[in-house]
Short mmCIF file of C-alpha atoms in Angstrom, two decimals:
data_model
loop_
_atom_site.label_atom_id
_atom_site.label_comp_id
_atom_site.label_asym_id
_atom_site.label_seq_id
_atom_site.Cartn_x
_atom_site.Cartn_y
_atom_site.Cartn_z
CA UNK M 152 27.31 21.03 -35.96
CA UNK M 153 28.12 17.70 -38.41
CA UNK M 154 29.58 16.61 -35.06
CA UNK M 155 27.34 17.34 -32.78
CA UNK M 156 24.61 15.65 -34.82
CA UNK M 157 26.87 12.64 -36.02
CA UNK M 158 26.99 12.15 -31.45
CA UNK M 159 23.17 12.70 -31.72
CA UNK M 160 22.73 9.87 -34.34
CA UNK M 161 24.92 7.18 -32.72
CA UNK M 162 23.10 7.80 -28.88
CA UNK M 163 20.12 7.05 -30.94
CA UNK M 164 21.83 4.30 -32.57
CA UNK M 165 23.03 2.84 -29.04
CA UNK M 166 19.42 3.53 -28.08
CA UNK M 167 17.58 1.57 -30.75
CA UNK M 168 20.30 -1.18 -30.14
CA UNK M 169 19.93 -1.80 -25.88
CA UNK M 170 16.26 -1.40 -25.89
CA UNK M 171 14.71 -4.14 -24.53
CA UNK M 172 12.54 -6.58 -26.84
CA UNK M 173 9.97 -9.07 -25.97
CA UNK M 174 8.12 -11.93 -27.92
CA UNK M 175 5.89 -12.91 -24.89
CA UNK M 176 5.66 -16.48 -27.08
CA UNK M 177 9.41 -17.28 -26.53
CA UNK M 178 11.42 -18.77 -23.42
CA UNK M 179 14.50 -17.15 -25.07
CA UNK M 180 12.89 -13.92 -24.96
CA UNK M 181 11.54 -13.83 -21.88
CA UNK M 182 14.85 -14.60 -20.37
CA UNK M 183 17.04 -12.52 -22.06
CA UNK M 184 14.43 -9.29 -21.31
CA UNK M 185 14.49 -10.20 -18.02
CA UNK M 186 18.10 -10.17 -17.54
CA UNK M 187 18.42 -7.61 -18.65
CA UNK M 188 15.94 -5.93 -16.74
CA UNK M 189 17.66 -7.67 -13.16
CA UNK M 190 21.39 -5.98 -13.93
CA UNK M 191 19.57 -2.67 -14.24
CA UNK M 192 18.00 -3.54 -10.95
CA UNK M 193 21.44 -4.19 -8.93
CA UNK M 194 22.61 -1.39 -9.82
CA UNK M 195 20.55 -0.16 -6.93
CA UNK M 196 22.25 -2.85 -4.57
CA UNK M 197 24.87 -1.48 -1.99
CA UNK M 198 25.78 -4.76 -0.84
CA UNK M 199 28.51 -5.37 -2.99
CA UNK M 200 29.66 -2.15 -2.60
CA UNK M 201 32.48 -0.77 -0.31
CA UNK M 202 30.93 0.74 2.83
CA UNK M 203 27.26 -1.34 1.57
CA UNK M 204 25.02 -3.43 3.57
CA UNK M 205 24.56 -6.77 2.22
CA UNK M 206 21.20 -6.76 1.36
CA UNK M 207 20.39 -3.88 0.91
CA UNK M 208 19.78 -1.34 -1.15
CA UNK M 209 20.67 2.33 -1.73
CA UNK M 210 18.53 5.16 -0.50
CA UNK M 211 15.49 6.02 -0.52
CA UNK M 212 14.40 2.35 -1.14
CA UNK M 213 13.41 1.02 2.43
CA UNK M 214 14.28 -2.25 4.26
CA UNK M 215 11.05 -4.18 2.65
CA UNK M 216 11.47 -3.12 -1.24
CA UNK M 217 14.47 -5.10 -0.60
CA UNK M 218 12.71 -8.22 0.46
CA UNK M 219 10.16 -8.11 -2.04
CA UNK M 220 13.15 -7.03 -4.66
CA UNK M 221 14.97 -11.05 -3.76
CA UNK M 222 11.27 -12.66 -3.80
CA UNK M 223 11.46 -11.66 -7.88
CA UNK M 224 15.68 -12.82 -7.82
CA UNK M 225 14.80 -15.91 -6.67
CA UNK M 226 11.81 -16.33 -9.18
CA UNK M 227 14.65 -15.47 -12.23
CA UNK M 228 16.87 -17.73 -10.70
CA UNK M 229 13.84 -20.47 -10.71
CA UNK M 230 12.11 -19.20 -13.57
CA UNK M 231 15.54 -19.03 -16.05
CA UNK M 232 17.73 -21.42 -14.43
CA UNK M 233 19.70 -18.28 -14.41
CA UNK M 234 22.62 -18.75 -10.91
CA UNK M 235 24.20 -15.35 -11.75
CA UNK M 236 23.43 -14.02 -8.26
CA UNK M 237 22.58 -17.12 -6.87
CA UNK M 238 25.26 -16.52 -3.90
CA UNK M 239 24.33 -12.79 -3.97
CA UNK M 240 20.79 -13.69 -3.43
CA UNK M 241 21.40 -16.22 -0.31
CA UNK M 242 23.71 -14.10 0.92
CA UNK M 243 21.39 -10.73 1.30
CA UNK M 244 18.76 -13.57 2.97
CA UNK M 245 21.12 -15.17 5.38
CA UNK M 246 22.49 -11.85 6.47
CA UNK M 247 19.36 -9.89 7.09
CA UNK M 248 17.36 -12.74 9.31
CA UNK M 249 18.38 -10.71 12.09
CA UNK M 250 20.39 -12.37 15.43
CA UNK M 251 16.89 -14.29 16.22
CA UNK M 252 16.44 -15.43 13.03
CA UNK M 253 13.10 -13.90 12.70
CA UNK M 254 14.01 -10.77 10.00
CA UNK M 255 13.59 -8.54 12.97
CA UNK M 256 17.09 -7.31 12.27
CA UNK M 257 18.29 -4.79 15.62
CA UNK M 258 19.24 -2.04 12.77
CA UNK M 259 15.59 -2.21 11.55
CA UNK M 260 14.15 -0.88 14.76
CA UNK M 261 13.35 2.27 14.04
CA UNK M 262 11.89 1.63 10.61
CA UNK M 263 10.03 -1.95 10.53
CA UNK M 264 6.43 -2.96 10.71
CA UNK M 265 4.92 -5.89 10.43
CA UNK M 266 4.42 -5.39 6.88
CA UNK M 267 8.11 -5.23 6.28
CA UNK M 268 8.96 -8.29 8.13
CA UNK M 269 5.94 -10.28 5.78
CA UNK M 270 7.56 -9.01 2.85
CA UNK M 271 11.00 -10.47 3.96
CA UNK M 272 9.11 -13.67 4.77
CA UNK M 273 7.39 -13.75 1.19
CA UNK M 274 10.92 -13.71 -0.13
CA UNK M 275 11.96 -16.78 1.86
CA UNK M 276 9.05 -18.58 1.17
CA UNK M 277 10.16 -18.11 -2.53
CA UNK M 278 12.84 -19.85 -1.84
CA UNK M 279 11.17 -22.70 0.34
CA UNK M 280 8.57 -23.35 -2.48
CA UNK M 281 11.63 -23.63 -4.99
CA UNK M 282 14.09 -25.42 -3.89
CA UNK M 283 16.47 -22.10 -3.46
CA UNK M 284 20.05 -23.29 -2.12
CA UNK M 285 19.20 -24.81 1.31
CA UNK M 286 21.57 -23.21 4.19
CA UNK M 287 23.94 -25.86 5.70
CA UNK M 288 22.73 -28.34 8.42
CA UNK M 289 23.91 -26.03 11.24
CA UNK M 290 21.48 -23.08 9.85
CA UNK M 291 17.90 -22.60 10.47
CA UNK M 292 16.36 -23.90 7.05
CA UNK M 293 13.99 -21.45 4.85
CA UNK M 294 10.75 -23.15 6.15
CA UNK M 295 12.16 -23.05 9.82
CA UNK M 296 12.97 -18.71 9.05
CA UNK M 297 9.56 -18.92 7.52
CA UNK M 298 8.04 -20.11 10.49
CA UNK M 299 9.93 -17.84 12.57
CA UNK M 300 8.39 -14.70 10.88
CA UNK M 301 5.29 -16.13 11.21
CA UNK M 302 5.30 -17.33 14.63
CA UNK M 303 6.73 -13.88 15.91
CA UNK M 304 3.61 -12.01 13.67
CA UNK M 305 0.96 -14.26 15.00
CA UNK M 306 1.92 -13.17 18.69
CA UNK M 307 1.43 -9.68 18.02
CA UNK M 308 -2.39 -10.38 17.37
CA UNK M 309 -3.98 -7.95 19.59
CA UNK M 310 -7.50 -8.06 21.19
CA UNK M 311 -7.46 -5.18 23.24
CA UNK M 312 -8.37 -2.76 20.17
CA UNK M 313 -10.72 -3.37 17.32
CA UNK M 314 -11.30 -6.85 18.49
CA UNK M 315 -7.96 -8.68 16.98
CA UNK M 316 -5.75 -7.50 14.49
CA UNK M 317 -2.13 -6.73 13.87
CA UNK M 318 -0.90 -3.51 14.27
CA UNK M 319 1.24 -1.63 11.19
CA UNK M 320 4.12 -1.07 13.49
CA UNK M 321 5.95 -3.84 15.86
CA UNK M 322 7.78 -1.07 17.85
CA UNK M 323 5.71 1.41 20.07
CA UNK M 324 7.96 4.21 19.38
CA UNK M 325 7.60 4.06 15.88
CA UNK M 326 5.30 6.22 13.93
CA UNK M 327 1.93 4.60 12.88
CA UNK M 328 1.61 2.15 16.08
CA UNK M 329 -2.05 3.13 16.50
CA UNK M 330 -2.80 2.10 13.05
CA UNK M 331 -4.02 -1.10 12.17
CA UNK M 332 -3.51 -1.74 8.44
CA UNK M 333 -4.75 -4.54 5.57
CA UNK M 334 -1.12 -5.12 3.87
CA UNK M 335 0.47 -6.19 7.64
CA UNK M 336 -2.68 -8.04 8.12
CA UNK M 337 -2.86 -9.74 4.71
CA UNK M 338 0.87 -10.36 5.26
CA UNK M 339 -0.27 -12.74 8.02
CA UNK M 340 -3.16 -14.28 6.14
CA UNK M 341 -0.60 -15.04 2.90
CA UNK M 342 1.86 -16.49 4.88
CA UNK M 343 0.15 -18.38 6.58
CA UNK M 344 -2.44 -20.15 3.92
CA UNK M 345 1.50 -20.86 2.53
CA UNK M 346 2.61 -22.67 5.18
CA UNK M 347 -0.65 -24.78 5.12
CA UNK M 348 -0.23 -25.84 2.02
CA UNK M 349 3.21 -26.33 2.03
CA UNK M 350 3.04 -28.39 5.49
CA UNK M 351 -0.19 -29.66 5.44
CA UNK M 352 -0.63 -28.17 9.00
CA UNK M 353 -4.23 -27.20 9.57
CA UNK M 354 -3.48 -25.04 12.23
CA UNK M 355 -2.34 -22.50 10.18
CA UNK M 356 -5.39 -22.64 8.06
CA UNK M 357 -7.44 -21.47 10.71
CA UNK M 358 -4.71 -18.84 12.01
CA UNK M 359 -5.94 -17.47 7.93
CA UNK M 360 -8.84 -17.96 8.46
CA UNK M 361 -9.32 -15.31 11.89
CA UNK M 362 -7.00 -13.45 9.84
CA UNK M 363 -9.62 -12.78 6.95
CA UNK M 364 -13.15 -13.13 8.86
CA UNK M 365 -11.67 -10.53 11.00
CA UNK M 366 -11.18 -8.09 7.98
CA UNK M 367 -14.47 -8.61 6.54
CA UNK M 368 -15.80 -7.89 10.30
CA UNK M 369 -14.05 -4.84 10.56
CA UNK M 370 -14.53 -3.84 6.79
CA UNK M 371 -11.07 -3.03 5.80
CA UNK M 372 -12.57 -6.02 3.61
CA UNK M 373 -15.73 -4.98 1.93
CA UNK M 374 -17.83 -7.48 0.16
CA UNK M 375 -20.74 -6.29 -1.71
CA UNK M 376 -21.93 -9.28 -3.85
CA UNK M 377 -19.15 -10.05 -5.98
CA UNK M 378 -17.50 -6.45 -5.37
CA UNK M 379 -14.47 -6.62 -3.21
CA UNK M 380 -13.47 -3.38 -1.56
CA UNK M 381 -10.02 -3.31 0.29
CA UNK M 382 -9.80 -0.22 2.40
CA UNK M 383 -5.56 0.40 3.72
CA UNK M 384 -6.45 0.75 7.10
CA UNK M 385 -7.63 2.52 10.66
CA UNK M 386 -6.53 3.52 14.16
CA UNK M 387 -6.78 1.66 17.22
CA UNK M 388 -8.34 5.40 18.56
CA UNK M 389 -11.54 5.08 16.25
CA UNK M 390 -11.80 1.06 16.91
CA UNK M 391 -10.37 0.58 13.57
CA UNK M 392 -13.53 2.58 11.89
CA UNK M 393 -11.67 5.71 9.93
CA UNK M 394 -11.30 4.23 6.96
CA UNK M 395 -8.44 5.33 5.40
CA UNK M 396 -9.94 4.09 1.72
CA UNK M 397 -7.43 3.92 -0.98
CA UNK M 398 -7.03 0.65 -2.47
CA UNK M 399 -3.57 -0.17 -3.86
CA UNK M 400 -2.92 -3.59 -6.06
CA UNK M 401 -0.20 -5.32 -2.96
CA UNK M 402 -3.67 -5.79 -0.86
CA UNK M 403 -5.29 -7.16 -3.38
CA UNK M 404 -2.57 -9.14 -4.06
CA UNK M 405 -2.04 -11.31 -0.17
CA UNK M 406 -5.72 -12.07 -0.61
CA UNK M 407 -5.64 -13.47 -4.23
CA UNK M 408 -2.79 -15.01 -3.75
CA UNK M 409 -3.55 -16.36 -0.48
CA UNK M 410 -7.02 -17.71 -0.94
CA UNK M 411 -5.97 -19.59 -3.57
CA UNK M 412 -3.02 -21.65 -1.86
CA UNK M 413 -5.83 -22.34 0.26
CA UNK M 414 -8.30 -23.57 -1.94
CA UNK M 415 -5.39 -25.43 -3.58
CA UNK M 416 -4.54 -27.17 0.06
CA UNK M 417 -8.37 -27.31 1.62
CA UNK M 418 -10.78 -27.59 -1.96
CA UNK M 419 -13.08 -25.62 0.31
CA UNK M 420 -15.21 -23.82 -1.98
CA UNK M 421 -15.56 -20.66 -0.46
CA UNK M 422 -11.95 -19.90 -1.02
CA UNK M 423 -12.53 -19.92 -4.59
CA UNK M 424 -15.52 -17.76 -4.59
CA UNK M 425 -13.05 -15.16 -2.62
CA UNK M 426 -10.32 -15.50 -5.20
CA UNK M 427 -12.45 -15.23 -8.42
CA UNK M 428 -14.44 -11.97 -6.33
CA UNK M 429 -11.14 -10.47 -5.79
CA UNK M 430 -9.54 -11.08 -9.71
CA UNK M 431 -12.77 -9.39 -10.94
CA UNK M 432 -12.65 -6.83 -8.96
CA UNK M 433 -9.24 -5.91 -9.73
CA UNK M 434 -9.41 -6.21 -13.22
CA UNK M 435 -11.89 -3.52 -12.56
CA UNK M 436 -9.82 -1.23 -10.64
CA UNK M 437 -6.35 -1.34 -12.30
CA UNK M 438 -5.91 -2.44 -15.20
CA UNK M 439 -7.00 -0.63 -18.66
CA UNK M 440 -6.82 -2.65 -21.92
CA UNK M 441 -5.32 -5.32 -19.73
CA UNK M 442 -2.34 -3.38 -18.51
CA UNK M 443 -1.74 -3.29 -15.04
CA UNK M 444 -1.64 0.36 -13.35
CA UNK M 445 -1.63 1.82 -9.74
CA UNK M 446 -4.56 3.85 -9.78
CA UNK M 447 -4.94 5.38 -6.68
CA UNK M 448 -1.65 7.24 -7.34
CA UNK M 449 -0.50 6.79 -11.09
CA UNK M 450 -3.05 8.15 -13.20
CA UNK M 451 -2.41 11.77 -11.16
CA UNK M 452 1.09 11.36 -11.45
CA UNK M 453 1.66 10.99 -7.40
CA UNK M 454 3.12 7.40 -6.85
CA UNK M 455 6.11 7.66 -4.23
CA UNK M 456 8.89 5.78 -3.69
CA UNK M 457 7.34 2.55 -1.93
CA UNK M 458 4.27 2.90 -4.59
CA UNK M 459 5.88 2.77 -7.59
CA UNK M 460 6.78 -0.90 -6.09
CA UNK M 461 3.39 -2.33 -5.41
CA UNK M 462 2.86 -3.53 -8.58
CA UNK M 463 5.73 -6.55 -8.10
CA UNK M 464 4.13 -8.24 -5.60
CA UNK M 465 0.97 -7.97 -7.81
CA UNK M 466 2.30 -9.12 -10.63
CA UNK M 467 3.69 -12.42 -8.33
CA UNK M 468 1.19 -13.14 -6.46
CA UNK M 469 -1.71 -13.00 -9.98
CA UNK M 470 0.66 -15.40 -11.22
CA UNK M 471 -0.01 -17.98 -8.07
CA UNK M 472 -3.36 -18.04 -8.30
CA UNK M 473 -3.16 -18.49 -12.31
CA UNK M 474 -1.74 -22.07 -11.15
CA UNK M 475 -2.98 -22.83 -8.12
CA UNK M 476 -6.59 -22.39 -9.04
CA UNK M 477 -6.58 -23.49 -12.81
CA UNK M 478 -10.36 -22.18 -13.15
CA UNK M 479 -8.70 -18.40 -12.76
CA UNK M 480 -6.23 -18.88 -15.85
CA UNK M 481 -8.26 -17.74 -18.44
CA UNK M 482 -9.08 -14.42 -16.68
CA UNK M 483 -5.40 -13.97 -15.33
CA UNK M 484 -3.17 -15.05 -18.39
CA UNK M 485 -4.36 -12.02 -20.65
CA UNK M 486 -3.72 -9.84 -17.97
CA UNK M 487 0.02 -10.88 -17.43
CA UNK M 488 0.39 -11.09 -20.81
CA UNK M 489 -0.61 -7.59 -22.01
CA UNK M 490 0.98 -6.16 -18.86
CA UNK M 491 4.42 -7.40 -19.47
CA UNK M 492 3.72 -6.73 -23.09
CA UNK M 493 3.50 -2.98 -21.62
CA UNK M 494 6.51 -3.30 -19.10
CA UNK M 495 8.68 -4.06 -21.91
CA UNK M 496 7.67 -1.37 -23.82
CA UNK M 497 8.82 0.73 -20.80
CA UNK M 498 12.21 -0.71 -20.47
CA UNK M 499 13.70 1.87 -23.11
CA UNK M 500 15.06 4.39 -20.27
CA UNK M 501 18.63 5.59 -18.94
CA UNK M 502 22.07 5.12 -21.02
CA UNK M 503 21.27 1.26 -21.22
CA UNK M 504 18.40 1.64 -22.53
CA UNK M 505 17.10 -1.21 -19.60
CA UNK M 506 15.57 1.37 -17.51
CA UNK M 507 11.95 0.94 -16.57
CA UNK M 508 9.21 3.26 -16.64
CA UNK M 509 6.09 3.37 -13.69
CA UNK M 510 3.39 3.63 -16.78
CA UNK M 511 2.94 0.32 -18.91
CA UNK M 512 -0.04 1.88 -20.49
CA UNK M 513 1.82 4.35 -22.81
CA UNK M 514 3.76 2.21 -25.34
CA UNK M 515 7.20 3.75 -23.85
CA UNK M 516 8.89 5.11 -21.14
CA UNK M 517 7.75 7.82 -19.44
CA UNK M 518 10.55 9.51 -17.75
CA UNK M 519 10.21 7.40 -13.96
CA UNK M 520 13.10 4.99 -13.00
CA UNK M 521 13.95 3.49 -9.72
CA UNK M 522 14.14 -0.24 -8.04
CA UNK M 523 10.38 -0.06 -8.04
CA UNK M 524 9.89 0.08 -11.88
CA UNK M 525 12.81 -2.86 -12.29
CA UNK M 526 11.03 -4.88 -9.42
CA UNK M 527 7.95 -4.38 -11.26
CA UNK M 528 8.99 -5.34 -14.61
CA UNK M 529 11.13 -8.05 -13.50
CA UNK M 530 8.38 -9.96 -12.17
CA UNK M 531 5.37 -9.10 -14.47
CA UNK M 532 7.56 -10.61 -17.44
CA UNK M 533 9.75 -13.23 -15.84
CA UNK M 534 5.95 -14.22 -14.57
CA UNK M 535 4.88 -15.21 -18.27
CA UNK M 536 6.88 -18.57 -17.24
CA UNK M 537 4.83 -19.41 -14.84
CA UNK M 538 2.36 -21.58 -16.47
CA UNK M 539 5.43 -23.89 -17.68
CA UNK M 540 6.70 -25.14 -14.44
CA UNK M 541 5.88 -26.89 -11.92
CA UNK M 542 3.19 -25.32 -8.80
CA UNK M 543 5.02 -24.15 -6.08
CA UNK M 544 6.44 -27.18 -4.00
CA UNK M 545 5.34 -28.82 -0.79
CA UNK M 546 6.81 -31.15 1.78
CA UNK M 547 5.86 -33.97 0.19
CA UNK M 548 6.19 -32.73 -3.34
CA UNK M 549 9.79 -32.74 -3.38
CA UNK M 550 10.40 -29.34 -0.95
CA UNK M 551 13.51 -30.00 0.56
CA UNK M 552 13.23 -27.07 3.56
CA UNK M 553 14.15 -28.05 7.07
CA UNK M 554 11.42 -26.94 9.28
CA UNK M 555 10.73 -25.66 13.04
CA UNK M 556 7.48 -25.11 14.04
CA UNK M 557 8.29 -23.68 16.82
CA UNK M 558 10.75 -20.99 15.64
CA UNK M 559 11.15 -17.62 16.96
CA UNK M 560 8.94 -18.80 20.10
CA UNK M 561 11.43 -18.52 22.53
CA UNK M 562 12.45 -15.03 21.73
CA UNK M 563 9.37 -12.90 21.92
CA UNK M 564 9.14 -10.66 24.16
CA UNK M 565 7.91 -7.52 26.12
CA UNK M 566 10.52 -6.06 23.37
CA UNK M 567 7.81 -5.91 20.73
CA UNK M 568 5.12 -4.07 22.79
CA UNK M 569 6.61 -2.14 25.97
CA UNK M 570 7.94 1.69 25.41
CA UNK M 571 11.11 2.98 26.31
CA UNK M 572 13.47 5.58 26.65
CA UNK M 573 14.50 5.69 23.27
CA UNK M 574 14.82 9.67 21.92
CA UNK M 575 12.84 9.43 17.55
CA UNK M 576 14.11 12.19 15.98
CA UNK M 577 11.94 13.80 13.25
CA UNK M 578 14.45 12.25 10.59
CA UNK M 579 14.20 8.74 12.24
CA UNK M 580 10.18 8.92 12.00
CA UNK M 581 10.50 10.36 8.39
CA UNK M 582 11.86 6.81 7.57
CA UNK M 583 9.26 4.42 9.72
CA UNK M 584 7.82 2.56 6.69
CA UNK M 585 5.12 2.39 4.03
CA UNK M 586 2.13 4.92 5.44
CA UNK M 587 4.92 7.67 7.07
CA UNK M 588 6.08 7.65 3.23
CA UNK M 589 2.80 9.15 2.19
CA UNK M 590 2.31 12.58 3.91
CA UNK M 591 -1.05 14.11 4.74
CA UNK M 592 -0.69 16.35 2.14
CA UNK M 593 0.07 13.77 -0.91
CA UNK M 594 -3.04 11.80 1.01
CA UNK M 595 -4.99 14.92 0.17
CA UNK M 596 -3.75 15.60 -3.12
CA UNK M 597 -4.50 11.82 -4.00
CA UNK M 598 -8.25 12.80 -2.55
CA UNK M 599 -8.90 15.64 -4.72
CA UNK M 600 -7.90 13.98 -7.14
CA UNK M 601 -10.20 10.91 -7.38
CA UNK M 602 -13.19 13.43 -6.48
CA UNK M 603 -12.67 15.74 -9.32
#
């Protein structure tokens, strides 16, 4: 018994020891809680691994967790000056562009949408607007890969069904093809407004803008006054009119973030109005005392897999607007602040005591770990930085990115939009991305829910 409790008293020793701490206040801090918070999230990675993928992480985390999982590397490596993974980080990139160099990789067929291949592009365009270790001269550049993704998205527009839009999935044998979703959509719109401001090329300003009037006219957008509501989605079947209505924070997050790189480029008022419609209406919907939380799923307990991820691209993209559009700081800053605050408070989990928890709001961990809770924490706290460097670069601001405005043009194709002969098993559709994760009956669950 003395032994058994003498065991006890030093794992709660080791405990009070690895826990992460946080003085929001302190550079130091910040960096050393992240770091710690990024070696708890490789140990997810497979590709250093024998048998692994380079960049790519073990199961169940899918294709575009890992995307948006090197977006907040590259922001510790910026953020920190921290090269620990620097090579680990360009290598996952470089390997996973895919033999066009478009991040339509051939072993992503039966799994990516569109939404998958933005995320990958939000990660390079982390690296464009930072200065990230440029490829060598016979390499496409990050800007030229970043055009690529968009150029390949922006031919996939299709008219013939709810008057414009981009579909979830890029293959027609995938499940979800007849669904046209915000987050693919948005995708579009954030890369895009990027690559305006970045290149000062108005033609992708109005490729944003079709992006969003077409939202509002199909209401996946819903502006009531100064009440943004972002439905996920509908099918091609129903012109696009089946609502499906939860709102998650990664929607919200391409619009904020996107509207105000534009209003940073174009000073065009009405971007502004968008962005400071859409922080107040998600300070409404998710966060309490400040503290960021999914709603539609956490509260019930329900988040899966690619969920429990959403806030990390939240937590980025709050942070752009924050400098982009100085007017939103004072609303934002308290926000980031409290939520990392919470996220840090989380990181008490698993024998490190590094492992993050999905809910902020509870002053500890509450039992969840996974890529998706380091992802999330990682960037809500390495995001307190923000404010003390520099905006996000352009070409004439010292971004060093070799362009191509033209690539990925030469290899689309009836690829993208004819069927085939290829055999989906049930086990291959199980897999097909974000929506396919959530299955009618968790849909349902979420419903009752949120009517009770």
């Amino acid at each position: 018994m003395i032994i058994l409790s003498l065991i006890a008293f030093l794992l709660l020793l080791f405990r009070s020891i690895s826990c992460i701490e946080l003085d929001i206040t302190s550079r130091e801090s910040i960096c050393n809680a992240a770091g710690l918070i990024q070696d708890e999230l490789l140990e997810y990675y497979m590709g250093t691994r024998y048998g692994g993928t380079v960049g790519m992480f073990q199961d169940p985390y899918y294709w575009w967790q890992a995307g948006e999982a090197f977006g907040g590397l590259i922001d510790m490596w910026y953020f920190c000056e921290n090269n620990t993974y620097e090579e680990l980080i360009y290598d996952a990139l470089m390997h996973q562009r895919g033999d066009n160099n478009d991040y339509i990789p051939a072993n992503q067929s039966l799994t990516e949408g569109n939404d998958d291949q933005g995320f990958w592009g939000f990660a390079v365009l982390e690296a464009v607007e930072k200065n990230f270790t440029n490829p060598p001269e016979d390499e496409p550049g990050w800007l030229a890969l970043t055009q690529a993704i968009f150029n390949t998205m922006e031919a996939r527009w299709d008219t013939e069904y709810c008057n414009g839009g981009l579909r979830w999935q890029i293959f027609t044998w995938n499940n979800g093809y007849n669904y046209k979703n915000t987050i693919s959509n948005g995708c579009l719109f954030n890369i895009a407004a990027r690559l305006a401001r970045y290149t000062k090329n108005e033609t992708y300003v109005e490729v944003a803008e079709r992006v969003f009037d077409w939202l509002i006219e199909v209401e996946f957008i819903n502006i009531t006054g100064t009440d943004y509501y972002i439905n996920d989605g509908g099918t091609v079947e129903h012109n696009c009119t089946d609502f499906t209505i939860f709102e998650w924070t990664y929607n919200f997050a391409v619009f904020i973030s996107g509207c105000a790189y534009l209003y940073n480029f174009t000073e065009d008022q009405k971007w502004l109005t968008h962005l400071d419609g859409l922080i107040e209406s998600a300070t409404v919907n998710f966060f309490s005392n400040n503290i960021m939380y999914e709603a539609a799923c956490q509260p019930s307990g329900s988040c899966n897999t690619d969920q429990r991820s959403f806030k990390s691209v939240f937590s980025r993209m709050l942070s752009h607007a924050s400098i982009l559009a100085p007017t939103t700081y004072d609303a934002i800053r308290p926000l980031i602040e409290s939520s990392a605050a919470g996220a840090a408070l989380s990181c008490t989990g698993g024998t490190s005591g590094h492992s993050c928890g999905t809910n902020w709001l509870i002053g500890s961990n509450d039992g969840n770990f996974g890529l998706g809770e380091q992802m999330c924490a990682l960037e809500i706290i390495i995001n307190l930085l923000a404010p003390s460097m520099d905006q996000p670069l352009t070409n004439v601001t010292g971004g060093t990115s070799r362009g191509d405005s033209s690539a990925g043009l030469s290899t689309i194709s009836d690829k993208y939009f004819a069927q085939n002969d290829l055999v989906i098993t049930a086990g291959d559709k199980a897999g097909a991305g974000v929506l396919t994760a959530v299955s009618l009956g968790s849909l349902l669950a979420i419903g009752i829910w949120m009517i009770l």
